[in-house]
Amino acid sequence: MLRIGLFLLTNLAVMLLVGIIFNLLGIQGILDANGVNLNLPGLLLMCAIFGIGGALISLLMSKTIARMSTRTQIIDRPQTADERWLVETVRELSQKAGIGMPDVGIFPMPQANAFATGWNRNNALVAVSAGLLQRFNRDEARAVIGHEIGHVANGDMVTLALIQGVVNTFVMFFARLVGFFVDRVLLRNEQGLGIGYYITSIVMDMVFGVFAMLVVAWFSRRREYRADAAGAHLASPNAMIAALARIKAESEAGREEPLPSNMKAFGIYGGSMAALLASHPPLEDRILALQNSAR
């Protein structure tokens, strides 16, 4: 609640700041003189409601979406030795990390992967792939689970949703601001909102959206190092390094299969996107960071 409260206060301060800047620079007067009767604080508030609201709704639905998109089966009553070990390991590491016991699941992917999601640290989901349980030794699998629990303990899901909400807000706001300018100032439309507004807004949503993705991806990469450190703490540095090295070897051997696009940021490894848009740092960089911190 503290994080959300600070987030809302920050957005209120940003809204006030935007209004002050527009007034000091005389931008509002220029727009009014050109027939752009635009209520900037109202527009920003509307964009915040849709941008932040959408991100928070996605966060609240994240466990359901994750289960459906990965076909994860929640373990209610462990039936096999692997399932019993998995549930007990999640319980042990969760207690060590100081979070509530997450739901535990397995998804039918032959490649080694895992993810964590949920709307708060005491109501999360931790799931691993069938391939990881089959091929990783217990120490390596334990480190991967520790990495995912680290995401939960660090509040990464909530923080990522809030950041996404902020960038969504400003993408919508500036896209529509440019749309108003093109429609009223350049095209001289004086009858409501013209086609220039709608086309420009859509185009600018895509353009600004790319820059927004850079911000979200940067944060996602930063938090992977923290989750690796958490995995090293909860399991052991050597086990975390060994797990990342095995994932790297399987990736190079062509065994890597990315999670669905909506789950990439919550997995143990990222896809093959361009560096600035990647949700995860290169595995070799993550291994090096752990090796340096262990010295």
Short mmCIF file of C-alpha atoms in Angstrom, two decimals:
data_model
loop_
_atom_site.label_atom_id
_atom_site.label_comp_id
_atom_site.label_asym_id
_atom_site.label_seq_id
_atom_site.Cartn_x
_atom_site.Cartn_y
_atom_site.Cartn_z
CA MET A 1 0.00 0.00 0.00
CA LEU A 2 2.86 2.37 0.73
CA ARG A 3 4.26 1.87 -2.79
CA ILE A 4 0.85 2.54 -4.36
CA GLY A 5 0.29 5.60 -2.16
CA LEU A 6 3.67 7.05 -3.13
CA PHE A 7 2.91 6.24 -6.74
CA LEU A 8 -0.41 8.13 -6.68
CA LEU A 9 1.17 11.11 -4.95
CA THR A 10 3.94 11.13 -7.55
CA ASN A 11 1.41 11.19 -10.37
CA LEU A 12 -0.48 14.04 -8.71
CA ALA A 13 2.78 15.98 -8.44
CA VAL A 14 3.56 15.26 -12.10
CA MET A 15 0.13 16.51 -13.16
CA LEU A 16 0.62 19.74 -11.23
CA LEU A 17 4.14 20.13 -12.65
CA VAL A 18 2.93 19.71 -16.24
CA GLY A 19 0.29 22.37 -15.71
CA ILE A 20 2.83 24.79 -14.22
CA ILE A 21 5.32 24.22 -17.04
CA PHE A 22 2.69 24.79 -19.71
CA ASN A 23 1.62 28.03 -18.02
CA LEU A 24 5.16 29.32 -17.48
CA LEU A 25 6.19 28.62 -21.07
CA GLY A 26 2.99 30.11 -22.44
CA ILE A 27 2.19 26.90 -24.33
CA GLN A 28 -1.42 26.86 -23.15
CA GLY A 29 -1.87 30.41 -24.46
CA ILE A 30 -0.39 29.47 -27.85
CA LEU A 31 -2.73 26.50 -28.14
CA ASP A 32 -5.77 28.59 -27.15
CA ALA A 33 -4.84 31.27 -29.69
CA ASN A 34 -4.86 28.61 -32.40
CA GLY A 35 -8.26 27.25 -31.45
CA VAL A 36 -7.05 24.26 -29.45
CA ASN A 37 -9.37 24.37 -26.45
CA LEU A 38 -7.51 21.63 -24.63
CA ASN A 39 -7.91 20.97 -20.91
CA LEU A 40 -4.43 19.66 -20.20
CA PRO A 41 -4.94 18.62 -16.56
CA GLY A 42 -8.18 16.89 -17.54
CA LEU A 43 -6.48 15.11 -20.45
CA LEU A 44 -3.64 13.95 -18.22
CA LEU A 45 -6.10 12.71 -15.61
CA MET A 46 -8.03 10.76 -18.23
CA CYS A 47 -4.84 9.20 -19.57
CA ALA A 48 -3.75 8.32 -16.02
CA ILE A 49 -7.05 6.58 -15.33
CA PHE A 50 -6.79 4.46 -18.47
CA GLY A 51 -3.01 3.96 -18.43
CA ILE A 52 -2.57 3.17 -14.75
CA GLY A 53 -5.94 1.46 -14.40
CA GLY A 54 -5.13 -0.91 -17.25
CA ALA A 55 -1.76 -1.81 -15.74
CA LEU A 56 -3.28 -2.46 -12.30
CA ILE A 57 -6.08 -4.60 -13.75
CA SER A 58 -3.45 -6.64 -15.61
CA LEU A 59 -1.56 -7.06 -12.35
CA LEU A 60 -4.65 -8.29 -10.51
CA MET A 61 -5.33 -10.78 -13.31
CA SER A 62 -1.69 -11.85 -13.67
CA LYS A 63 -1.98 -15.23 -11.95
CA THR A 64 -4.99 -16.25 -14.01
CA ILE A 65 -3.42 -15.03 -17.25
CA ALA A 66 -0.14 -16.79 -16.41
CA ARG A 67 -1.85 -20.11 -15.70
CA MET A 68 -3.88 -19.99 -18.90
CA SER A 69 -1.08 -18.82 -21.22
CA THR A 70 1.44 -21.39 -19.96
CA ARG A 71 -1.07 -24.19 -19.16
CA THR A 72 0.31 -24.32 -15.62
CA GLN A 73 -1.13 -27.00 -13.36
CA ILE A 74 -1.32 -25.88 -9.74
CA ILE A 75 -0.12 -28.51 -7.26
CA ASP A 76 -2.84 -28.82 -4.61
CA ARG A 77 -1.81 -32.26 -3.42
CA PRO A 78 1.66 -33.45 -4.47
CA GLN A 79 1.46 -36.84 -6.17
CA THR A 80 5.10 -37.52 -7.14
CA ALA A 81 8.51 -37.15 -5.54
CA ASP A 82 9.30 -34.20 -7.83
CA GLU A 83 6.08 -32.43 -6.86
CA ARG A 84 6.69 -33.00 -3.15
CA TRP A 85 10.23 -31.69 -3.46
CA LEU A 86 9.06 -28.65 -5.43
CA VAL A 87 6.35 -27.68 -2.93
CA GLU A 88 8.65 -28.14 0.06
CA THR A 89 11.45 -26.18 -1.60
CA VAL A 90 9.12 -23.26 -2.40
CA ARG A 91 7.83 -23.36 1.19
CA GLU A 92 11.34 -23.36 2.64
CA LEU A 93 12.67 -20.55 0.46
CA SER A 94 9.51 -18.46 0.88
CA GLN A 95 9.86 -18.62 4.66
CA LYS A 96 13.51 -17.69 4.35
CA ALA A 97 12.58 -14.71 2.13
CA GLY A 98 9.82 -13.61 4.51
CA ILE A 99 6.87 -13.93 2.11
CA GLY A 100 3.62 -15.87 2.20
CA MET A 101 3.50 -19.33 0.67
CA PRO A 102 2.87 -18.89 -3.09
CA ASP A 103 0.78 -21.17 -5.25
CA VAL A 104 3.12 -23.73 -6.83
CA GLY A 105 2.72 -25.11 -10.33
CA ILE A 106 4.35 -26.96 -13.22
CA PHE A 107 3.86 -26.05 -16.88
CA PRO A 108 4.36 -28.50 -19.77
CA MET A 109 7.39 -27.02 -21.50
CA PRO A 110 10.29 -29.35 -22.35
CA GLN A 111 12.74 -26.44 -22.18
CA ALA A 112 14.05 -25.27 -18.80
CA ASN A 113 12.25 -22.18 -17.53
CA ALA A 114 10.37 -20.78 -14.56
CA PHE A 115 8.36 -17.69 -13.66
CA ALA A 116 6.73 -15.90 -10.76
CA THR A 117 3.78 -13.54 -10.80
CA GLY A 118 1.00 -12.22 -8.59
CA TRP A 119 -0.47 -8.98 -7.32
CA ASN A 120 1.40 -8.96 -4.00
CA ARG A 121 4.22 -10.74 -2.23
CA ASN A 122 1.84 -12.85 -0.11
CA ASN A 123 -0.43 -13.94 -2.96
CA ALA A 124 1.94 -15.05 -5.72
CA LEU A 125 2.43 -17.95 -8.10
CA VAL A 126 5.76 -19.71 -8.65
CA ALA A 127 5.90 -22.22 -11.49
CA VAL A 128 8.64 -24.24 -13.15
CA SER A 129 8.71 -26.12 -16.43
CA ALA A 130 8.64 -29.88 -16.65
CA GLY A 131 11.95 -29.73 -18.53
CA LEU A 132 13.66 -27.91 -15.69
CA LEU A 133 12.58 -30.53 -13.16
CA GLN A 134 13.72 -33.33 -15.44
CA ARG A 135 17.19 -32.09 -16.37
CA PHE A 136 18.38 -29.72 -13.63
CA ASN A 137 19.90 -31.19 -10.51
CA ARG A 138 18.29 -30.27 -7.19
CA ASP A 139 20.78 -27.50 -6.34
CA GLU A 140 20.35 -25.82 -9.72
CA ALA A 141 16.56 -26.09 -9.61
CA ARG A 142 16.57 -24.74 -6.06
CA ALA A 143 18.56 -21.71 -7.20
CA VAL A 144 16.12 -21.02 -10.04
CA ILE A 145 13.23 -21.21 -7.59
CA GLY A 146 15.13 -18.84 -5.30
CA HIS A 147 15.51 -16.42 -8.21
CA GLU A 148 11.74 -16.44 -8.79
CA ILE A 149 10.97 -16.04 -5.10
CA GLY A 150 13.41 -13.13 -5.14
CA HIS A 151 11.16 -11.44 -7.72
CA VAL A 152 8.21 -11.89 -5.37
CA ALA A 153 10.06 -10.72 -2.25
CA ASN A 154 11.40 -7.65 -4.08
CA GLY A 155 7.89 -6.70 -5.22
CA ASP A 156 8.97 -6.73 -8.85
CA MET A 157 5.54 -7.55 -10.26
CA VAL A 158 3.90 -4.58 -8.54
CA THR A 159 6.72 -2.20 -9.37
CA LEU A 160 6.80 -3.27 -13.00
CA ALA A 161 3.03 -2.74 -13.27
CA LEU A 162 3.30 0.73 -11.76
CA ILE A 163 6.10 1.70 -14.10
CA GLN A 164 4.11 0.37 -17.03
CA GLY A 165 1.13 2.40 -15.85
CA VAL A 166 3.18 5.60 -15.71
CA VAL A 167 4.65 5.17 -19.17
CA ASN A 168 1.23 4.20 -20.55
CA THR A 169 -0.15 7.44 -19.13
CA PHE A 170 2.42 9.65 -20.79
CA VAL A 171 2.31 7.75 -24.08
CA MET A 172 -1.43 8.40 -24.26
CA PHE A 173 -1.09 12.00 -23.08
CA PHE A 174 1.62 13.15 -25.46
CA ALA A 175 0.17 11.19 -28.40
CA ARG A 176 -3.14 13.01 -28.00
CA LEU A 177 -1.43 16.33 -27.42
CA VAL A 178 0.38 15.95 -30.75
CA GLY A 179 -2.91 14.85 -32.33
CA PHE A 180 -4.65 18.00 -31.11
CA PHE A 181 -1.81 20.17 -32.40
CA VAL A 182 -1.83 18.60 -35.87
CA ASP A 183 -5.62 18.70 -36.14
CA ARG A 184 -6.19 22.24 -34.93
CA VAL A 185 -2.97 24.14 -35.67
CA LEU A 186 -1.60 22.50 -38.82
CA LEU A 187 -4.82 21.32 -40.46
CA ARG A 188 -6.89 24.24 -39.09
CA ASN A 189 -9.83 22.05 -38.20
CA GLU A 190 -12.41 23.99 -36.17
CA GLN A 191 -15.23 21.44 -36.05
CA GLY A 192 -14.61 19.10 -33.14
CA LEU A 193 -11.94 16.45 -33.58
CA GLY A 194 -10.99 15.73 -37.19
CA ILE A 195 -9.41 12.76 -38.89
CA GLY A 196 -5.99 14.34 -38.42
CA TYR A 197 -6.35 14.01 -34.65
CA TYR A 198 -7.26 10.32 -34.74
CA ILE A 199 -4.63 9.29 -37.28
CA THR A 200 -1.88 11.28 -35.58
CA SER A 201 -2.81 9.97 -32.12
CA ILE A 202 -2.67 6.37 -33.31
CA VAL A 203 0.68 6.87 -35.05
CA MET A 204 2.16 8.66 -32.05
CA ASP A 205 0.85 5.96 -29.69
CA MET A 206 3.07 3.52 -31.60
CA VAL A 207 6.06 5.88 -31.79
CA PHE A 208 5.99 6.89 -28.13
CA GLY A 209 5.17 3.27 -27.23
CA VAL A 210 8.57 2.17 -28.52
CA PHE A 211 10.32 4.66 -26.22
CA ALA A 212 8.10 3.51 -23.35
CA MET A 213 9.19 -0.08 -23.98
CA LEU A 214 12.81 1.02 -23.60
CA VAL A 215 12.06 2.33 -20.10
CA VAL A 216 10.20 -0.81 -19.02
CA ALA A 217 12.83 -3.11 -20.52
CA TRP A 218 15.62 -1.20 -18.74
CA PHE A 219 13.92 -1.69 -15.40
CA SER A 220 13.25 -5.35 -16.16
CA ARG A 221 16.95 -5.93 -16.85
CA ARG A 222 17.98 -4.19 -13.61
CA ARG A 223 15.64 -6.32 -11.51
CA GLU A 224 17.05 -9.55 -13.00
CA TYR A 225 20.37 -8.87 -11.30
CA ARG A 226 18.56 -8.38 -7.98
CA ALA A 227 16.63 -11.61 -8.45
CA ASP A 228 19.87 -13.46 -9.28
CA ALA A 229 21.37 -12.08 -6.06
CA ALA A 230 18.29 -13.28 -4.18
CA GLY A 231 18.64 -16.74 -5.72
CA ALA A 232 22.30 -16.83 -4.68
CA HIS A 233 21.35 -15.81 -1.14
CA LEU A 234 18.42 -18.20 -0.76
CA ALA A 235 20.21 -21.16 -2.38
CA SER A 236 23.94 -20.55 -2.91
CA PRO A 237 26.07 -18.43 -5.25
CA ASN A 238 27.60 -21.51 -6.87
CA ALA A 239 24.20 -23.08 -7.49
CA MET A 240 22.83 -19.87 -9.03
CA ILE A 241 25.86 -19.57 -11.31
CA ALA A 242 25.58 -23.24 -12.28
CA ALA A 243 21.87 -22.83 -13.07
CA LEU A 244 22.49 -19.81 -15.32
CA ALA A 245 25.38 -21.60 -17.02
CA ARG A 246 23.16 -24.62 -17.75
CA ILE A 247 20.43 -22.34 -19.16
CA LYS A 248 23.05 -20.63 -21.33
CA ALA A 249 24.33 -23.98 -22.61
CA GLU A 250 20.81 -25.17 -23.44
CA SER A 251 20.08 -21.88 -25.19
CA GLU A 252 23.21 -22.23 -27.33
CA ALA A 253 22.24 -25.82 -28.12
CA GLY A 254 18.89 -24.62 -29.48
CA ARG A 255 16.74 -25.87 -26.61
CA GLU A 256 15.54 -22.42 -25.59
CA GLU A 257 11.85 -21.72 -26.06
CA PRO A 258 10.63 -18.36 -24.78
CA LEU A 259 7.61 -17.98 -22.57
CA PRO A 260 4.50 -16.34 -24.05
CA SER A 261 5.11 -12.63 -24.73
CA ASN A 262 3.06 -11.49 -21.74
CA MET A 263 5.22 -13.63 -19.42
CA LYS A 264 8.74 -12.94 -20.72
CA ALA A 265 9.56 -10.38 -18.07
CA PHE A 266 8.77 -12.88 -15.30
CA GLY A 267 10.87 -15.80 -16.58
CA ILE A 268 14.39 -16.92 -15.75
CA TYR A 269 15.79 -15.95 -19.14
CA GLY A 270 14.86 -13.50 -21.89
CA GLY A 271 14.28 -13.85 -25.62
CA SER A 272 16.52 -12.86 -28.52
CA MET A 273 15.27 -9.28 -28.82
CA ALA A 274 17.55 -6.35 -29.52
CA ALA A 275 19.61 -5.40 -26.47
CA LEU A 276 17.70 -2.22 -25.60
CA LEU A 277 14.32 -3.97 -25.80
CA ALA A 278 15.41 -7.18 -24.05
CA SER A 279 13.60 -7.98 -20.81
CA HIS A 280 16.68 -9.85 -19.49
CA PRO A 281 20.42 -9.06 -19.59
CA PRO A 282 22.72 -11.49 -21.44
CA LEU A 283 23.28 -14.63 -19.38
CA GLU A 284 27.04 -14.17 -19.49
CA ASP A 285 26.66 -10.72 -17.87
CA ARG A 286 24.47 -12.15 -15.14
CA ILE A 287 26.95 -14.93 -14.45
CA LEU A 288 29.83 -12.43 -14.32
CA ALA A 289 27.91 -10.22 -11.88
CA LEU A 290 27.38 -13.16 -9.53
CA GLN A 291 31.01 -14.21 -9.80
CA ASN A 292 32.18 -10.68 -8.97
CA SER A 293 29.85 -10.40 -5.98
CA ALA A 294 31.04 -13.77 -4.63
CA ARG A 295 34.66 -12.67 -4.54
#
